[in-house]
Amino acid sequence: METADMPFEQKKLGRKHIKSFASGIAHMFACSAQHYAWLAYHHRLPTVTIDLLELRIEPADFDIERNRILAGMCQRTLLRNAGQLAPPGAVVSAVLSAHFGIDDYSEDGRSASIGRSVFTVILTDDRGKEWRVDHAEERMLIQS
């Protein structure tokens, strides 16, 4: 039983918090995804998918060390948050996908940007319920 006197780290969270985990991860990824966006434009591959539990990045063109670092940060955040769920709650599937607006690419000599990009995180709990969050960025600056 939780009480107001219990330290924060001892309190367990309910399943309703899973959606906030997904939202935080989508936002965190979007804030640091410039290199993914550059690769999307460079390889003309607008979509990347990351299995956050297995740390598998597809397509393979995106699976490079620099990108694995950000994916690993998202994975650690997920595992830390999921560890706070009250038993028997658990996240059994975690997929992050990013769709970059590479068809709307512009360069002005000082910087480059791509158009609307959507970052989706779908977390599935041990009861089979999916918790989905979409985070959109209207423009993203990219650097090589």
PDB file of C-alpha atoms in Angstrom:
ATOM      1  CA  MET A   1       0.000   0.000   0.000  1.00  0.00           C
ATOM      2  CA  GLU A   2       1.267   3.476  -0.885  1.00  0.00           C
ATOM      3  CA  THR A   3       1.321   6.267   1.622  1.00  0.00           C
ATOM      4  CA  ALA A   4       2.257   9.914   1.319  1.00  0.00           C
ATOM      5  CA  ASP A   5       5.223   9.231   3.625  1.00  0.00           C
ATOM      6  CA  MET A   6       6.825   6.665   1.278  1.00  0.00           C
ATOM      7  CA  PRO A   7       9.875   7.823  -0.690  1.00  0.00           C
ATOM      8  CA  PHE A   8       9.183   8.364  -4.396  1.00  0.00           C
ATOM      9  CA  GLU A   9      11.320   5.459  -5.544  1.00  0.00           C
ATOM     10  CA  GLN A  10       9.199   2.988  -3.546  1.00  0.00           C
ATOM     11  CA  LYS A  11       5.872   4.029  -5.052  1.00  0.00           C
ATOM     12  CA  LYS A  12       4.695   1.859  -7.922  1.00  0.00           C
ATOM     13  CA  LEU A  13       2.817   3.293 -10.884  1.00  0.00           C
ATOM     14  CA  GLY A  14      -0.332   1.971 -12.520  1.00  0.00           C
ATOM     15  CA  ARG A  15      -0.683   0.977 -16.166  1.00  0.00           C
ATOM     16  CA  LYS A  16      -2.251   4.346 -17.015  1.00  0.00           C
ATOM     17  CA  HIS A  17       1.244   5.802 -16.776  1.00  0.00           C
ATOM     18  CA  ILE A  18       2.458   3.723 -19.749  1.00  0.00           C
ATOM     19  CA  LYS A  19       1.094   6.338 -22.146  1.00  0.00           C
ATOM     20  CA  SER A  20       3.159   9.026 -20.420  1.00  0.00           C
ATOM     21  CA  PHE A  21       6.249   6.787 -20.823  1.00  0.00           C
ATOM     22  CA  ALA A  22       5.521   6.608 -24.573  1.00  0.00           C
ATOM     23  CA  SER A  23       5.004  10.357 -24.780  1.00  0.00           C
ATOM     24  CA  GLY A  24       8.292  11.099 -23.031  1.00  0.00           C
ATOM     25  CA  ILE A  25      10.225   8.739 -25.287  1.00  0.00           C
ATOM     26  CA  ALA A  26       8.670  10.160 -28.475  1.00  0.00           C
ATOM     27  CA  HIS A  27       9.538  13.695 -27.386  1.00  0.00           C
ATOM     28  CA  MET A  28      13.067  12.719 -26.296  1.00  0.00           C
ATOM     29  CA  PHE A  29      13.735  11.006 -29.624  1.00  0.00           C
ATOM     30  CA  ALA A  30      12.303  13.892 -31.667  1.00  0.00           C
ATOM     31  CA  CYS A  31      14.553  16.399 -29.904  1.00  0.00           C
ATOM     32  CA  SER A  32      17.700  14.488 -30.893  1.00  0.00           C
ATOM     33  CA  ALA A  33      16.803  12.828 -34.201  1.00  0.00           C
ATOM     34  CA  GLN A  34      18.655  15.176 -36.585  1.00  0.00           C
ATOM     35  CA  HIS A  35      21.119  12.512 -37.730  1.00  0.00           C
ATOM     36  CA  TYR A  36      18.295  10.047 -38.374  1.00  0.00           C
ATOM     37  CA  ALA A  37      16.603  12.783 -40.436  1.00  0.00           C
ATOM     38  CA  TRP A  38      19.786  13.426 -42.414  1.00  0.00           C
ATOM     39  CA  LEU A  39      20.118   9.702 -43.195  1.00  0.00           C
ATOM     40  CA  ALA A  40      16.458   9.587 -44.204  1.00  0.00           C
ATOM     41  CA  TYR A  41      17.098  12.358 -46.710  1.00  0.00           C
ATOM     42  CA  HIS A  42      20.482  11.003 -47.848  1.00  0.00           C
ATOM     43  CA  HIS A  43      19.207   7.437 -48.464  1.00  0.00           C
ATOM     44  CA  ARG A  44      15.688   8.511 -49.525  1.00  0.00           C
ATOM     45  CA  LEU A  45      14.279   6.274 -46.765  1.00  0.00           C
ATOM     46  CA  PRO A  46      11.590   8.276 -44.976  1.00  0.00           C
ATOM     47  CA  THR A  47      10.815   5.765 -42.218  1.00  0.00           C
ATOM     48  CA  VAL A  48      12.891   4.141 -39.496  1.00  0.00           C
ATOM     49  CA  THR A  49      11.633   1.654 -36.914  1.00  0.00           C
ATOM     50  CA  ILE A  50      13.323   0.846 -33.622  1.00  0.00           C
ATOM     51  CA  ASP A  51      12.464  -2.092 -31.396  1.00  0.00           C
ATOM     52  CA  LEU A  52      13.285  -0.516 -28.043  1.00  0.00           C
ATOM     53  CA  LEU A  53      13.423  -3.799 -26.128  1.00  0.00           C
ATOM     54  CA  GLU A  54      15.738  -5.589 -28.581  1.00  0.00           C
ATOM     55  CA  LEU A  55      17.456  -2.351 -29.670  1.00  0.00           C
ATOM     56  CA  ARG A  56      17.017  -3.296 -33.328  1.00  0.00           C
ATOM     57  CA  ILE A  57      17.023  -0.450 -35.872  1.00  0.00           C
ATOM     58  CA  GLU A  58      15.557  -0.948 -39.358  1.00  0.00           C
ATOM     59  CA  PRO A  59      16.326  -0.346 -42.162  1.00  0.00           C
ATOM     60  CA  ALA A  60      19.973  -1.265 -41.772  1.00  0.00           C
ATOM     61  CA  ASP A  61      21.123   2.066 -43.265  1.00  0.00           C
ATOM     62  CA  PHE A  62      20.129   3.668 -39.943  1.00  0.00           C
ATOM     63  CA  ASP A  63      21.810   1.044 -37.750  1.00  0.00           C
ATOM     64  CA  ILE A  64      25.064   2.846 -37.061  1.00  0.00           C
ATOM     65  CA  GLU A  65      26.815   3.640 -33.770  1.00  0.00           C
ATOM     66  CA  ARG A  66      25.744   7.280 -33.653  1.00  0.00           C
ATOM     67  CA  ASN A  67      22.085   6.276 -34.011  1.00  0.00           C
ATOM     68  CA  ARG A  68      22.359   3.349 -31.583  1.00  0.00           C
ATOM     69  CA  ILE A  69      23.393   5.838 -28.885  1.00  0.00           C
ATOM     70  CA  LEU A  70      20.079   7.729 -29.112  1.00  0.00           C
ATOM     71  CA  ALA A  71      18.110   4.483 -29.391  1.00  0.00           C
ATOM     72  CA  GLY A  72      19.931   3.205 -26.295  1.00  0.00           C
ATOM     73  CA  MET A  73      19.056   6.376 -24.372  1.00  0.00           C
ATOM     74  CA  CYS A  74      15.392   5.845 -25.254  1.00  0.00           C
ATOM     75  CA  GLN A  75      15.651   2.186 -24.224  1.00  0.00           C
ATOM     76  CA  ARG A  76      17.173   3.062 -20.838  1.00  0.00           C
ATOM     77  CA  THR A  77      14.423   5.631 -20.222  1.00  0.00           C
ATOM     78  CA  LEU A  78      11.785   3.032 -21.091  1.00  0.00           C
ATOM     79  CA  LEU A  79      13.306   0.361 -18.841  1.00  0.00           C
ATOM     80  CA  ARG A  80      13.694   2.797 -15.949  1.00  0.00           C
ATOM     81  CA  ASN A  81      10.065   3.901 -16.270  1.00  0.00           C
ATOM     82  CA  ALA A  82       8.682   0.395 -16.829  1.00  0.00           C
ATOM     83  CA  GLY A  83      10.500  -0.732 -13.693  1.00  0.00           C
ATOM     84  CA  GLN A  84       8.231   1.588 -11.718  1.00  0.00           C
ATOM     85  CA  LEU A  85       5.044  -0.245 -12.752  1.00  0.00           C
ATOM     86  CA  ALA A  86       3.125  -2.035 -10.035  1.00  0.00           C
ATOM     87  CA  PRO A  87       3.164  -5.829 -10.471  1.00  0.00           C
ATOM     88  CA  PRO A  88       1.994  -7.560 -12.502  1.00  0.00           C
ATOM     89  CA  GLY A  89       2.206  -4.626 -14.936  1.00  0.00           C
ATOM     90  CA  ALA A  90       4.891  -4.892 -17.579  1.00  0.00           C
ATOM     91  CA  VAL A  91       5.762  -3.530 -21.010  1.00  0.00           C
ATOM     92  CA  VAL A  92       6.248  -6.507 -23.336  1.00  0.00           C
ATOM     93  CA  SER A  93       6.642  -4.691 -26.654  1.00  0.00           C
ATOM     94  CA  ALA A  94       8.053  -1.255 -27.433  1.00  0.00           C
ATOM     95  CA  VAL A  95       8.338   0.117 -30.958  1.00  0.00           C
ATOM     96  CA  LEU A  96       9.389   3.606 -31.972  1.00  0.00           C
ATOM     97  CA  SER A  97       8.903   4.672 -35.562  1.00  0.00           C
ATOM     98  CA  ALA A  98       9.827   7.920 -37.205  1.00  0.00           C
ATOM     99  CA  HIS A  99       8.521   9.164 -40.517  1.00  0.00           C
ATOM    100  CA  PHE A 100      10.555  12.087 -41.836  1.00  0.00           C
ATOM    101  CA  GLY A 101       9.179  14.680 -44.250  1.00  0.00           C
ATOM    102  CA  ILE A 102      12.055  14.277 -46.700  1.00  0.00           C
ATOM    103  CA  ASP A 103       9.938  15.306 -49.691  1.00  0.00           C
ATOM    104  CA  ASP A 104       9.826  18.778 -48.207  1.00  0.00           C
ATOM    105  CA  TYR A 105      13.561  19.475 -47.975  1.00  0.00           C
ATOM    106  CA  SER A 106      15.026  22.953 -48.160  1.00  0.00           C
ATOM    107  CA  GLU A 107      18.501  24.388 -47.920  1.00  0.00           C
ATOM    108  CA  ASP A 108      19.310  28.067 -47.575  1.00  0.00           C
ATOM    109  CA  GLY A 109      23.116  27.938 -47.486  1.00  0.00           C
ATOM    110  CA  ARG A 110      23.287  28.286 -43.710  1.00  0.00           C
ATOM    111  CA  SER A 111      21.136  25.323 -42.721  1.00  0.00           C
ATOM    112  CA  ALA A 112      18.926  22.596 -44.079  1.00  0.00           C
ATOM    113  CA  SER A 113      15.538  21.404 -42.923  1.00  0.00           C
ATOM    114  CA  ILE A 114      12.987  18.757 -43.698  1.00  0.00           C
ATOM    115  CA  GLY A 115       9.249  19.080 -43.405  1.00  0.00           C
ATOM    116  CA  ARG A 116       6.741  17.584 -41.013  1.00  0.00           C
ATOM    117  CA  SER A 117       8.085  14.523 -39.211  1.00  0.00           C
ATOM    118  CA  VAL A 118       6.013  12.203 -37.034  1.00  0.00           C
ATOM    119  CA  PHE A 119       7.469  10.144 -34.191  1.00  0.00           C
ATOM    120  CA  THR A 120       5.285   7.302 -32.942  1.00  0.00           C
ATOM    121  CA  VAL A 121       5.831   5.135 -29.895  1.00  0.00           C
ATOM    122  CA  ILE A 122       3.653   2.080 -29.329  1.00  0.00           C
ATOM    123  CA  LEU A 123       4.050   0.278 -26.028  1.00  0.00           C
ATOM    124  CA  THR A 124       2.158  -2.952 -25.380  1.00  0.00           C
ATOM    125  CA  ASP A 125       1.502  -4.141 -21.864  1.00  0.00           C
ATOM    126  CA  ASP A 126       1.320  -7.703 -20.591  1.00  0.00           C
ATOM    127  CA  ARG A 127      -2.464  -7.725 -21.080  1.00  0.00           C
ATOM    128  CA  GLY A 128      -2.104  -6.913 -24.779  1.00  0.00           C
ATOM    129  CA  LYS A 129      -3.290  -3.298 -24.554  1.00  0.00           C
ATOM    130  CA  GLU A 130      -1.448  -0.905 -26.861  1.00  0.00           C
ATOM    131  CA  TRP A 131      -0.516   2.567 -25.707  1.00  0.00           C
ATOM    132  CA  ARG A 132       0.226   4.802 -28.715  1.00  0.00           C
ATOM    133  CA  VAL A 133       1.580   8.338 -28.832  1.00  0.00           C
ATOM    134  CA  ASP A 134       2.329  10.418 -31.916  1.00  0.00           C
ATOM    135  CA  HIS A 135       4.620  13.422 -31.646  1.00  0.00           C
ATOM    136  CA  ALA A 136       4.903  15.717 -34.673  1.00  0.00           C
ATOM    137  CA  GLU A 137       7.546  18.282 -35.530  1.00  0.00           C
ATOM    138  CA  GLU A 138       6.559  20.678 -38.313  1.00  0.00           C
ATOM    139  CA  ARG A 139      10.187  21.329 -39.357  1.00  0.00           C
ATOM    140  CA  MET A 140      13.470  19.763 -38.345  1.00  0.00           C
ATOM    141  CA  LEU A 141      16.918  21.216 -38.901  1.00  0.00           C
ATOM    142  CA  ILE A 142      19.369  18.583 -40.065  1.00  0.00           C
ATOM    143  CA  GLN A 143      23.146  18.427 -40.163  1.00  0.00           C
ATOM    144  CA  SER A 144      25.503  15.954 -41.725  1.00  0.00           C
TER     145      SER A 144
END
